[in-house]
Every structure is written in C-alpha cells, then in structure tokens.
Coordinates of C-alpha atoms in Angstrom, one line a residue:
X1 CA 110.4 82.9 85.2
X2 CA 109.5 85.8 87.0
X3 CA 108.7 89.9 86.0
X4 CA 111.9 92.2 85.7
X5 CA 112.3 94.6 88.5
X6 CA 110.9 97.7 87.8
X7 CA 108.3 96.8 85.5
X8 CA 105.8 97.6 88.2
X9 CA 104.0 100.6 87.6
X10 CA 104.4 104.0 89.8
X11 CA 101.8 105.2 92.8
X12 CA 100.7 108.8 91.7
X13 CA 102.4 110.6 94.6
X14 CA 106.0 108.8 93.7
X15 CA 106.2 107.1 96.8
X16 CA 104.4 103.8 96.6
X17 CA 105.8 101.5 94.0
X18 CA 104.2 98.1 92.2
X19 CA 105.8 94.9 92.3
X20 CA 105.3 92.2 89.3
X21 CA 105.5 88.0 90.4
X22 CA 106.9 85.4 88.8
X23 CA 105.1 82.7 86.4
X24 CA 103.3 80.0 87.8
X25 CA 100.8 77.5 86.1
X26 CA 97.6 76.1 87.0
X27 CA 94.1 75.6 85.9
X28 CA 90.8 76.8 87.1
X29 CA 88.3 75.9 89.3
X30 CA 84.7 76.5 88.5
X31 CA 82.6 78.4 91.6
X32 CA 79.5 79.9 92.1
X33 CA 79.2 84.1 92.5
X34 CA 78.8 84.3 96.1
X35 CA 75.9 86.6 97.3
X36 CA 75.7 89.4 97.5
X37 CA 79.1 90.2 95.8
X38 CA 80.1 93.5 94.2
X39 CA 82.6 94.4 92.0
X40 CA 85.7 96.6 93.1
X41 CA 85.7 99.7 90.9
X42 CA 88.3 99.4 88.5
X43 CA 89.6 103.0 88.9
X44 CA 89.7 102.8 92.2
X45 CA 93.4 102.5 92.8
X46 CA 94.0 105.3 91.0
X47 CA 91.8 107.2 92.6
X48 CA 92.7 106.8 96.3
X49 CA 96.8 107.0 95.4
X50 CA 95.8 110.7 94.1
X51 CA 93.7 111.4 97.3
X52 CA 97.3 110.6 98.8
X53 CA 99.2 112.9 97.2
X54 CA 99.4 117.0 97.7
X55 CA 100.9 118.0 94.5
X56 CA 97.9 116.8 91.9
X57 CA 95.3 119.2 93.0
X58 CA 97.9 122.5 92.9
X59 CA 98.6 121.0 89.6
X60 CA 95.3 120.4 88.2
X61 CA 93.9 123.7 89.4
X62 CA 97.0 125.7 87.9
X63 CA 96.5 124.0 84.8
X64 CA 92.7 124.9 84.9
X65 CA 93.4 128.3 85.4
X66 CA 95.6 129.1 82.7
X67 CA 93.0 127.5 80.1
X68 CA 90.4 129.7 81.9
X69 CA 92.9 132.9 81.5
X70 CA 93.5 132.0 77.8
X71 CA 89.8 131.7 77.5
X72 CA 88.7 135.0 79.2
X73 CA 92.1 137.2 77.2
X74 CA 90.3 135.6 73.7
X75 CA 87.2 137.1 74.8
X76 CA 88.6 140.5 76.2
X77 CA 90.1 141.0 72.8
X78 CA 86.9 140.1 70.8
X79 CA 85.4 142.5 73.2
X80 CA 87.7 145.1 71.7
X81 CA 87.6 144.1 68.0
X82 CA 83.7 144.4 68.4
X83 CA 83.6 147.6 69.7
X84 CA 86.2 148.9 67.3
X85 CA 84.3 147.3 64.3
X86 CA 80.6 149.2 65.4
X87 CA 83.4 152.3 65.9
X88 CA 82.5 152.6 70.0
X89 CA 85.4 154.0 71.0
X90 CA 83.8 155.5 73.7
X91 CA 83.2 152.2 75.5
X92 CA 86.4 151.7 74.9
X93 CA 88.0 154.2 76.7
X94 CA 85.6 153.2 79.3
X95 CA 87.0 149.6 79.8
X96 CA 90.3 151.3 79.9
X97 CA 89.9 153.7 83.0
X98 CA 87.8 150.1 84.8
X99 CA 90.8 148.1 84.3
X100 CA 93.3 151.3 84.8
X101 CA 91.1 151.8 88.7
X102 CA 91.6 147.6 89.0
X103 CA 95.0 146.9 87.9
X104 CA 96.3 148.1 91.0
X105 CA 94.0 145.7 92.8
X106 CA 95.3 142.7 90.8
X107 CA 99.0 144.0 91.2
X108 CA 98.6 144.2 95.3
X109 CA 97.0 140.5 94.8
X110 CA 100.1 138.8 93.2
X111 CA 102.7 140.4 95.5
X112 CA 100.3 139.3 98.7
X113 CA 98.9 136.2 97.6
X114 CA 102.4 134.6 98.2
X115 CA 102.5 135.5 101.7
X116 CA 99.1 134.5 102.3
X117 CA 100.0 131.0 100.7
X118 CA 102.9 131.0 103.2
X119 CA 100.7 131.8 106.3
X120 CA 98.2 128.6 105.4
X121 CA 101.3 126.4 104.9
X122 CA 102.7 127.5 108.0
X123 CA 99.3 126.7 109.7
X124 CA 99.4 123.5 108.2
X125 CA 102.6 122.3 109.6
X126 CA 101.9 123.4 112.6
X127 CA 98.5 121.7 112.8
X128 CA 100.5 118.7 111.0
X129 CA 103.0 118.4 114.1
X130 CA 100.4 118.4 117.0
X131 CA 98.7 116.3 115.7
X132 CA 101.5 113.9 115.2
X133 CA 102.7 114.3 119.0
X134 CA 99.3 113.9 120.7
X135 CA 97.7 111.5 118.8
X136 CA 99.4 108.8 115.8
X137 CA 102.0 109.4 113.1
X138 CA 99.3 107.7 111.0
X139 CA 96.7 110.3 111.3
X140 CA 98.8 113.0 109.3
X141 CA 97.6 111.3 106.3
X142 CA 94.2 112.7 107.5
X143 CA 95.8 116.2 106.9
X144 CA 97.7 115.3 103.4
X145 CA 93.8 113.6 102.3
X146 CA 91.9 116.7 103.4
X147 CA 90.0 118.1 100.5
X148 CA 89.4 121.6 101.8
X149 CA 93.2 121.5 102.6
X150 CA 94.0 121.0 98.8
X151 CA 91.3 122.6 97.6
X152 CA 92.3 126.2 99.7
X153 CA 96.2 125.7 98.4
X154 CA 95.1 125.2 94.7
X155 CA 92.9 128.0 94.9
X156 CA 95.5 129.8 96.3
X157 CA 97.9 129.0 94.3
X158 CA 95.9 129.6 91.0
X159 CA 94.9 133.1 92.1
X160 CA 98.5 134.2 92.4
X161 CA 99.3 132.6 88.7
X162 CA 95.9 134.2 87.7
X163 CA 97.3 137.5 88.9
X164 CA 100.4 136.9 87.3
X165 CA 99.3 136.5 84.0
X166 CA 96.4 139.5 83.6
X167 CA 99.4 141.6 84.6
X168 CA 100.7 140.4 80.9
X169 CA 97.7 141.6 79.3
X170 CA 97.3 145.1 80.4
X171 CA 99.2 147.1 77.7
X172 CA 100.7 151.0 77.8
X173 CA 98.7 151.8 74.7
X174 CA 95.7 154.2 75.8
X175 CA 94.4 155.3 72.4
X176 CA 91.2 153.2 71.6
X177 CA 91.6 152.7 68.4
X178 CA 94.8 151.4 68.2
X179 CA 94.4 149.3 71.9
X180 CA 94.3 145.2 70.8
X181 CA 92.7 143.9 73.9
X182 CA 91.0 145.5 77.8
X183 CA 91.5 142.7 80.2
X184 CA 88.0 143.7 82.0
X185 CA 86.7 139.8 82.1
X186 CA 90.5 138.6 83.5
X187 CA 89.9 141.3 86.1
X188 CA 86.4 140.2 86.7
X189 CA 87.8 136.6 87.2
X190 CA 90.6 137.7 89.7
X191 CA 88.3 139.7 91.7
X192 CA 86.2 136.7 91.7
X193 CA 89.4 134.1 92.4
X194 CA 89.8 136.7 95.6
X195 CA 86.5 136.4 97.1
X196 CA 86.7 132.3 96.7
X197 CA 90.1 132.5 98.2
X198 CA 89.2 134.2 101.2
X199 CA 85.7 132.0 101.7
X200 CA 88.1 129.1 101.3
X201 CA 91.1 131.1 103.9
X202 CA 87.6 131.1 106.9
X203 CA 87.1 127.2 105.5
X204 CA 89.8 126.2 105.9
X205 CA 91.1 127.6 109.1
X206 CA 87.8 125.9 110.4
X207 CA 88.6 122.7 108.7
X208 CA 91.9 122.4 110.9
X209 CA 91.0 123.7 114.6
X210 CA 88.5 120.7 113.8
X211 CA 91.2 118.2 112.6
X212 CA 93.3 119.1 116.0
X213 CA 90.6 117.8 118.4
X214 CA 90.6 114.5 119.0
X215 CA 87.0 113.6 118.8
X216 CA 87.3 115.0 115.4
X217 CA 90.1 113.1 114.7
X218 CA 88.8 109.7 115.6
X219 CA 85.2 110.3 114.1
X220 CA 87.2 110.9 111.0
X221 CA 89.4 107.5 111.4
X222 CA 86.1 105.3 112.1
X223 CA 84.6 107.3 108.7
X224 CA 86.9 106.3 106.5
X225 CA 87.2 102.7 107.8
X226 CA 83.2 102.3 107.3
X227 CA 83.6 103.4 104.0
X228 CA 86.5 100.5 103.4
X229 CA 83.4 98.4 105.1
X230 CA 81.0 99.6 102.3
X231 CA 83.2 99.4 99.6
X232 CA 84.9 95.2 100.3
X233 CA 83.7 92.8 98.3
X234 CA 81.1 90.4 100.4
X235 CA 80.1 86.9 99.4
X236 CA 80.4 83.2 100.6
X237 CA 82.6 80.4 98.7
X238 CA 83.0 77.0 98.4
X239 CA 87.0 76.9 99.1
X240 CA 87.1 73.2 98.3
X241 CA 85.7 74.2 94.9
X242 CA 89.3 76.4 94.0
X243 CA 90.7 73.4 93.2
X244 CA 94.6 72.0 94.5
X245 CA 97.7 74.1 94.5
X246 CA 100.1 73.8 91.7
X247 CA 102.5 76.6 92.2
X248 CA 103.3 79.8 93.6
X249 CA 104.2 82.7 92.5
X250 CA 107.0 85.7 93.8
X251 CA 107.0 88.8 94.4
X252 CA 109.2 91.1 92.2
X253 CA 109.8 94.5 93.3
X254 CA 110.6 96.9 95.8
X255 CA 110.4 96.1 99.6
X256 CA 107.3 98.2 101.0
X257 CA 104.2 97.8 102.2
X258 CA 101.3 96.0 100.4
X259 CA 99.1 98.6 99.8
X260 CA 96.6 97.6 97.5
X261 CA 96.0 95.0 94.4
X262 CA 94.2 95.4 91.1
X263 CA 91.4 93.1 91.5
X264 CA 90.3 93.6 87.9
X265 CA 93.3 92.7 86.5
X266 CA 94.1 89.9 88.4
X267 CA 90.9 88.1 87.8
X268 CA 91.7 89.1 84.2
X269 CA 95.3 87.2 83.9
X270 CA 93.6 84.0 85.7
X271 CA 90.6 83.5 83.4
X272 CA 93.1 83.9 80.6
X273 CA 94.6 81.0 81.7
X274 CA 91.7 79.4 83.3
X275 CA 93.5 79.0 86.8
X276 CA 92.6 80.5 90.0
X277 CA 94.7 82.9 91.9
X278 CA 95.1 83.5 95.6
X279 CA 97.0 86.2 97.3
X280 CA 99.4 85.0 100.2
X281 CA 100.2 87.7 102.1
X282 CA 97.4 90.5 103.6
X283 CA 96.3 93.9 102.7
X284 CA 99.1 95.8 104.9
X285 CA 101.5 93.1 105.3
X286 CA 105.5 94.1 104.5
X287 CA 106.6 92.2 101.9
X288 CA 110.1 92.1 100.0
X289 CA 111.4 90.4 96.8
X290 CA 110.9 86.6 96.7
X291 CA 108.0 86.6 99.1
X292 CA 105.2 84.3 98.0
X293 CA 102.5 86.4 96.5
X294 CA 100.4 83.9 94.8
X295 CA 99.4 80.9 94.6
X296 CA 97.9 79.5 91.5
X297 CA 95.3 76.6 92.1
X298 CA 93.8 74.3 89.6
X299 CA 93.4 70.6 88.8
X300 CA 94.6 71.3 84.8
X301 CA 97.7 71.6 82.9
X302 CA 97.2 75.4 81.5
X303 CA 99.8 77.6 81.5
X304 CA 100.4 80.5 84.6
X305 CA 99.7 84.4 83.9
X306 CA 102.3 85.4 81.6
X307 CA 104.7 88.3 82.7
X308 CA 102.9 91.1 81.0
X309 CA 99.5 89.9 82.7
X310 CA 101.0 90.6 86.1
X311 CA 102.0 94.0 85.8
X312 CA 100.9 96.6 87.5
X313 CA 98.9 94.1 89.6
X314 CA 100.3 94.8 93.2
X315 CA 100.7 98.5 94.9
X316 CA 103.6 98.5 97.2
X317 CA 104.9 101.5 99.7
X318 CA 106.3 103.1 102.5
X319 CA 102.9 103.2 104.5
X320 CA 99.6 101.4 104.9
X321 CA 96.8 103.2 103.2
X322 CA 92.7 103.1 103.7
X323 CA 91.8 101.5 100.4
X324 CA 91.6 97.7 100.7
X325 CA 93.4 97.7 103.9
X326 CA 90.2 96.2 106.6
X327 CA 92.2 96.4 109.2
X328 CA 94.1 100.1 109.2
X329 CA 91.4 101.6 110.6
X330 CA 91.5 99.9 114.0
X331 CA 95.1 99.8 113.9
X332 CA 94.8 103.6 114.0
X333 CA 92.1 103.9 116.7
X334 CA 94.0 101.5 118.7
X335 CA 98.0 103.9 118.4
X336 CA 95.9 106.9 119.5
X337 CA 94.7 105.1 122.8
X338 CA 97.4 103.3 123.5
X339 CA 99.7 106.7 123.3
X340 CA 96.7 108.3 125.3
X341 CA 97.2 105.1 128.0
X342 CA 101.2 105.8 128.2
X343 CA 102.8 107.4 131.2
X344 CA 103.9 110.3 129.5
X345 CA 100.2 111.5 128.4
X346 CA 98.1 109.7 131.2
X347 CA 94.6 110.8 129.0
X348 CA 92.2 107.7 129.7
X349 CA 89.4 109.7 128.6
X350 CA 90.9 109.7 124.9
X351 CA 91.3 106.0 125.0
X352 CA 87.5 105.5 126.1
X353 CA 86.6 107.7 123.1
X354 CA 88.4 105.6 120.8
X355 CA 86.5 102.5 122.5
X356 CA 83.5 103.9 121.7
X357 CA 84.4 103.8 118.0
X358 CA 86.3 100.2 117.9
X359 CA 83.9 99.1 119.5
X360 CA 81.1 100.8 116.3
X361 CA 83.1 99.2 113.9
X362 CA 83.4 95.8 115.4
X363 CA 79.4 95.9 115.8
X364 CA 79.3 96.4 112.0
X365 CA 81.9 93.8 111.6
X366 CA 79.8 91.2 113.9
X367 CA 77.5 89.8 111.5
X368 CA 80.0 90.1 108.3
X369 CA 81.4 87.1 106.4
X370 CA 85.3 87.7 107.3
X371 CA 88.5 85.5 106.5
X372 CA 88.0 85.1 102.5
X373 CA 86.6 86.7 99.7
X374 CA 86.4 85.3 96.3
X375 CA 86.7 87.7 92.8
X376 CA 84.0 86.2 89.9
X377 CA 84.7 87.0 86.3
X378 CA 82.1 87.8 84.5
X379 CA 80.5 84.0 84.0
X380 CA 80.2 84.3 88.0
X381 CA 83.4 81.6 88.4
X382 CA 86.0 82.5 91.0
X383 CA 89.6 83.0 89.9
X384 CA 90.9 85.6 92.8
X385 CA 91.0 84.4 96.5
X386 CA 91.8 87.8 98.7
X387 CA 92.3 86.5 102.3
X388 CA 91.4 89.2 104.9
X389 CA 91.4 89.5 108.9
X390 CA 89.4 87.3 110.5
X391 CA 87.0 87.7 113.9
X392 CA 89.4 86.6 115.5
X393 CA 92.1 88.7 114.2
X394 CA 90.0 91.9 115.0
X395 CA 88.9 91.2 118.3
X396 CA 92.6 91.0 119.3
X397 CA 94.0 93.4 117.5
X398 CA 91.0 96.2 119.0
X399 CA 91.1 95.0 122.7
X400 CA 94.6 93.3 123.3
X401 CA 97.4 96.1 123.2
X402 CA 94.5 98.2 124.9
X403 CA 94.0 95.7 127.5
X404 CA 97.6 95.2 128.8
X405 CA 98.1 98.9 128.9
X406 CA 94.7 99.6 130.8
X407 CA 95.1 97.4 133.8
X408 CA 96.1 100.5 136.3
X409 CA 93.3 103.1 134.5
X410 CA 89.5 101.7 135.8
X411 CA 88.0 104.3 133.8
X412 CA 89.1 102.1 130.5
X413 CA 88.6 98.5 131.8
X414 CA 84.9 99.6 133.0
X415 CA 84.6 101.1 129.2
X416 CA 86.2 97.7 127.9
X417 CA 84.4 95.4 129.9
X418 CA 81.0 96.7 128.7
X419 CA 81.8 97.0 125.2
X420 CA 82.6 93.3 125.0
X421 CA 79.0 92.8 126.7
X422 CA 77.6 94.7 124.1
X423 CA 79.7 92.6 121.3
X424 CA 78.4 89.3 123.0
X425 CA 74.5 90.5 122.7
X426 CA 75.0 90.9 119.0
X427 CA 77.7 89.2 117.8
X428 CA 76.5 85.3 116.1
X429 CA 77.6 81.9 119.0
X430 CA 80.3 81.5 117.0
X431 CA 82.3 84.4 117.0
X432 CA 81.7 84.9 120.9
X433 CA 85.1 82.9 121.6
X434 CA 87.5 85.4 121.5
X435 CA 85.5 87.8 123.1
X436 CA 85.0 85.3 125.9
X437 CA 88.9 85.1 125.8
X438 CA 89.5 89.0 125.8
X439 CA 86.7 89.2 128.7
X440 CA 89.3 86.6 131.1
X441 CA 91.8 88.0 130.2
X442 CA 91.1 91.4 131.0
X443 CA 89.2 89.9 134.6
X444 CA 92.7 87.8 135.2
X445 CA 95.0 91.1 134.8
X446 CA 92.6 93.3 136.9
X447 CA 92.9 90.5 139.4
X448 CA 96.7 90.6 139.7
X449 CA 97.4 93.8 139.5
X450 CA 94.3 95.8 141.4
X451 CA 94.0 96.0 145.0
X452 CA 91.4 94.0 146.0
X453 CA 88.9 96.6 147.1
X454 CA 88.7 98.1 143.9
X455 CA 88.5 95.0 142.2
X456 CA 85.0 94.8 141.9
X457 CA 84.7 98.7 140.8
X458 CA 87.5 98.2 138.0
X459 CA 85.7 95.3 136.5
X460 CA 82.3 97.1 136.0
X461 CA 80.3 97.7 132.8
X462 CA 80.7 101.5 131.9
X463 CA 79.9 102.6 128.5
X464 CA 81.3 106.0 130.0
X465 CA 83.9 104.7 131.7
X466 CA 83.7 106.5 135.0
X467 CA 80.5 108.4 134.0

C-alpha cells in the first residue's frame, strides 16, 4: 500500500515538492540516546525553504505596510476629530499647508521608487550572471538567500505601496472644519520609509561588490556549511541494537532531489508503531518514484506507519539545498576550483583559496562521529537511522576531482599536498587511510605527468601554494 501521489506537501517557494512512501511493518528496537545528541528544530524545514525563496519577504513586508498605513490614517483622523472637538482649527490649517508642502514629496516618491526598484533588480541580475560564469551555478542561491538583498527589495517595494496609498488620503477639502482626516503621520512614515530605503540602496550595493569577489564568495560557502556542522544531530549507536529488517518502504512522489526530511515526524510515525525507521538513500541524492526510501527494522509483528503518518515527511526538488545536506558545502567549494583549474579560466590561485577552506571544514570534520546518526523519541529509544557521508566519502569528494585536474598547476598540488599533512597531524589513526590514499595518488600522477626536474618542486608542502 503506498501514499497517493501528490499528497506530499509543497516547499514554500513552489519549486521543491514532498514525496509520501508506501506502508511497511515492523517493530522497534530499544537503544540508548547517544551522547551528546540534540534535537533537530522542528520548524526548521520551514524555515530554510522560505530563506529559499524571493517572493515571501516582498510579501510579508507589503502586507506589514499596509497594516502600518491603516494604523497611522486611524490616527491622522483622530488627530483631526480631536482638534475639531477642543475647536483648534488653527492647528488644523496648519497640518494642512505641512502635508500640502509634503505631498509633492510623496507624489515624486511613487513615480521614482519604481525606477529605483528597477535599477537594484537590474544590479542584481547582473551581479547574479557573473557570478554564475566565474564561479558555480550553485552559488546563485547565495544571492536568492541574501538577507539585505530581500530586505532592500521589500523595503523598496513597501515604500512605493506606502506612497501609493497616502496619496488616497490627502483630500481637496481645505476648510478645517469640515476636513475628515491630515495625513501628517502617513507623511512622517514615507519620509521615514525614504531614508531606510536609501541606507538600505548604500547596503546593499555594498552587500553585492562583496558577493562578486570570490574570497567572499567562498568564506560565505564554508559559513553556511559550519552552520549545517553545528546544527547535525551527533551521537554514537549500537546498530546491532535496531533490530532485523522487515520491509521497505517507497518512495511516492515527484522525481527531484532529496532535499531534506522531517525528523520529528518520522520519529513520530515509528514510535506509533513501535518500529524503527532508516532512510535509504542520502541527503542530496536524486530519487524518483519506487525508489527505496525506508526501511523499517524490528524483531515484532506491529504494523508499518500508516499513510497519513508519512506525509509531508520527505522534501524533494530541483536543487540541493544547505539544510541537512553535510555534504553541499564541499561539493560547492570543490565546482568553483575545479572551473578555476579548467583551461578556459587557468586561475589556480582561486582553487588554493578554496583549499584553504575544504581543507577548514575537513579539520572540523576530523574528530566527528560520521556515517550514522540515530533520532531518540522522547524515552531516549532510537526509531530514525539517517545515514550520512562518511570520512571516507569526504576525503574523496574534497581532494579527488581537484586532484586529477591539478596535476599540470604546482601551485595547487604544493597547497594539496600540505593540507593533507595537516589532516594527518589531527585527524584520529583510523581515518588516516584515505588521506594516505589521496597523498599516493596525487605523488603517482605528479610522477607521470611532471618533468622530472620539477618533480620534487611540485610535490612540496605549501600552505600558499607558491608563496
């Protein structure tokens, strides 16, 4: 029995998608919390698919504004009743040549504030496009996740609404008595919305020379990824404790990549049904309907999650995304060397720079327990096993694209060959094997295709390459 397509529940920016699973059965297996062990947040999810998006901030802010406007016209018309209660009427006329001297400020605002939108979008793309030719496809996400980016467009874009609308209130009746409402505090507010709007304009302009270098660019990348470090759930478990497998279960869905899962839930539908759950396939792998997605372990007869239980359990879409993904990070660093180590762009010294940081996070990554995690319910028992990249796995994928492309450039095997010294001083006896491995094999293609005379030279510790 498996989950109906489209049952899965929609990624906030409409292009990831969720896939259910079938039913399986199984029962649990009793385990001890592992140590150290901390809970994903359960809004999490949510949270990062919005940072992925472009539209929801606009949105928000727009939506913010006009409750702000509603608020501040309310006011400008108690103003008025006030005034016209205590019989001021000379304030009142007052407030009317203010806002008479302002609304041509507010009028020039809306009719600009579109073109000034324009200009920043235009910047944008333009920032968007280089960024894509000289360094990774992948690191425009950088751009769409930029908080001053989407904080400068809903700004923007809430001004020129703002505008829009304190235009509405200023009425052709100039008698005080008679007048129903001065919008002097909408004024104050767009004069105000102005001013942030052109701190933000300096901000932002900053923001993005920043994003175009590529030192900012790759310190940015290895952010984020220690983050996902901070944030994945640590602890050692007894595997032979999760009991046999009984089944497995599906995937239902649309084809895409596996983005993310909903721990919480997942731990949820297996201690419902006392089994333990184990996802098949990796943060970032591709998967498409009738791939194995679970497997249910357990040495009872209970039943398997039931339909409903699996919803909205698995985040699938068109790209990989930072969130529970260990591995993206590296991936990244590793597309902006190798395109800095091709022929057409022939920029070692960019590849050395992104050295430096695999070769950060892999240092972090040294003394981590890597290749399983196991999800506790509350009584501390396991019932999710999340497999992710191994040592192993890492070491190969940070050094061995790199390495078969760097054989001709000395500058990165000297910046290679030192880094995996500097991995073997710290990293634990066993997890110095595929270092060891990535260290001959880097010696054995230097040997083949180097002259022999530079040999020696190529082969050299060099944290800076060629200093």
């Amino acid at each position: 029995m498996s989950n109906s397509k489209g049952e899965g529940n929609s990624d906030a920016d409409g292009g990831g998608r969720d896939g259910g699973a079938s039913e399986g059965g199984g029962e649990g297996a009793r385990a001890r919390r592992g140590k150290g062990y901390r809970r994903p947040r359960a809004l999490s999810p949510l949270r990062e698919h919005l940072r992925d998006t472009f539209w929801f901030a606009p949105t928000a802010a727009m939506v913010l504004i006009f409750v702000l406007w509603t608020g501040a016209s309310a006011l400008d018309a108690a103003i008025v009743r006030l005034l016209q209660e205590h019989q001021n009427l000379a304030e009142i006329d007052e407030l009317i040549r203010i806002v008479n001297d302002i609304k041509p400020v507010v009028s020039t605002v809306s009719s600009a504030m579109m073109t000034f939108i324009g200009v920043v979008f235009s910047i944008s793309l333009v920032a968007v496009q280089m960024a894509s030719g000289q360094f990774s496809p992948r690191v425009v996400r950088i751009f769409v996740r930029s908080r001053i980016t989407k904080l400068t467009f809903a700004v923007f874009l809430s001004t020129f609404t703002l505008s829009l609308l304190v235009l509405t209130s200023f009425e052709s009746e100039a008698e005080a008595r008679h007048v129903t409402t001065v919008p002097i505090v909408q004024s104050v507010l767009t004069l105000l919305m102005v001013a942030l709007s052109l701190f933000l304009f300096i901000a932002y302009v900053n923001s993005t020379l920043r994003l175009m270098r590529v030192g900012h660019v790759v310190d940015r990348i290895t952010g984020e990824c220690l983050r996902v470090l901070d944030r994945m759930p640590r602890g050692d478990f007894d595997e032979a404790l999760v009991g046999p497998e009984r089944g497995r279960i599906g995937y239902v869905g649309q084809s895409g990549v596996l983005r993310d899962v909903n721990i919480a839930r997942l731990v949820r539908a297996a201690k419902a049904q006392g089994v333990v759950l184990r996802l098949l396939p990796r943060i970032g792998d591709f998967v498409v309907p009738g791939t194995p997605l679970l497997s249910v372990h357990g040495s009872g007869q209970g039943d398997g999650p039931t339909r409903s239980a699996l919803r909205y359990t698995v985040m699938v879409g068109v790209e990989r995304t930072f969130h529970q993904d260990l591995a993206f990070g590296l991936r990244q660093l590793c597309d902006i060397a190798l395109r800095a180590l091709s022929h057409a762009i022939n920029d070692p010294t960019t590849a050395v720079l992104c050295l430096d940081r695999i070769v950060q996070l892999l240092t972090v990554l040294a003394n981590r327990p890597l290749g399983a995690v196991g999800h506790p319910d509350g009584k501390g028992e396991i019932r999710l096993v999340q497999d992710v990249p191994s040592w192993a796995d890492l070491v190969d994928l940070a050094f061995a694209e790199i390495r078969l492309c760097a054989v001709g450039s000395p500058q990165v095997t000297r910046r290679i060959m030192a880094g995996l010294d500097d991995l073997l001083r710290i990293a634990p006896g066993e997890r110095r094997q595929p270092l060891l491995r990535q260290r001959e094999l880097l010696a054995q293609a230097v040997m083949l295709a180097v002259p022999e005379a530079e040999r020696g030279f190529a082969l050299e510790p060099d944290r800076q390459g060629i200093g």
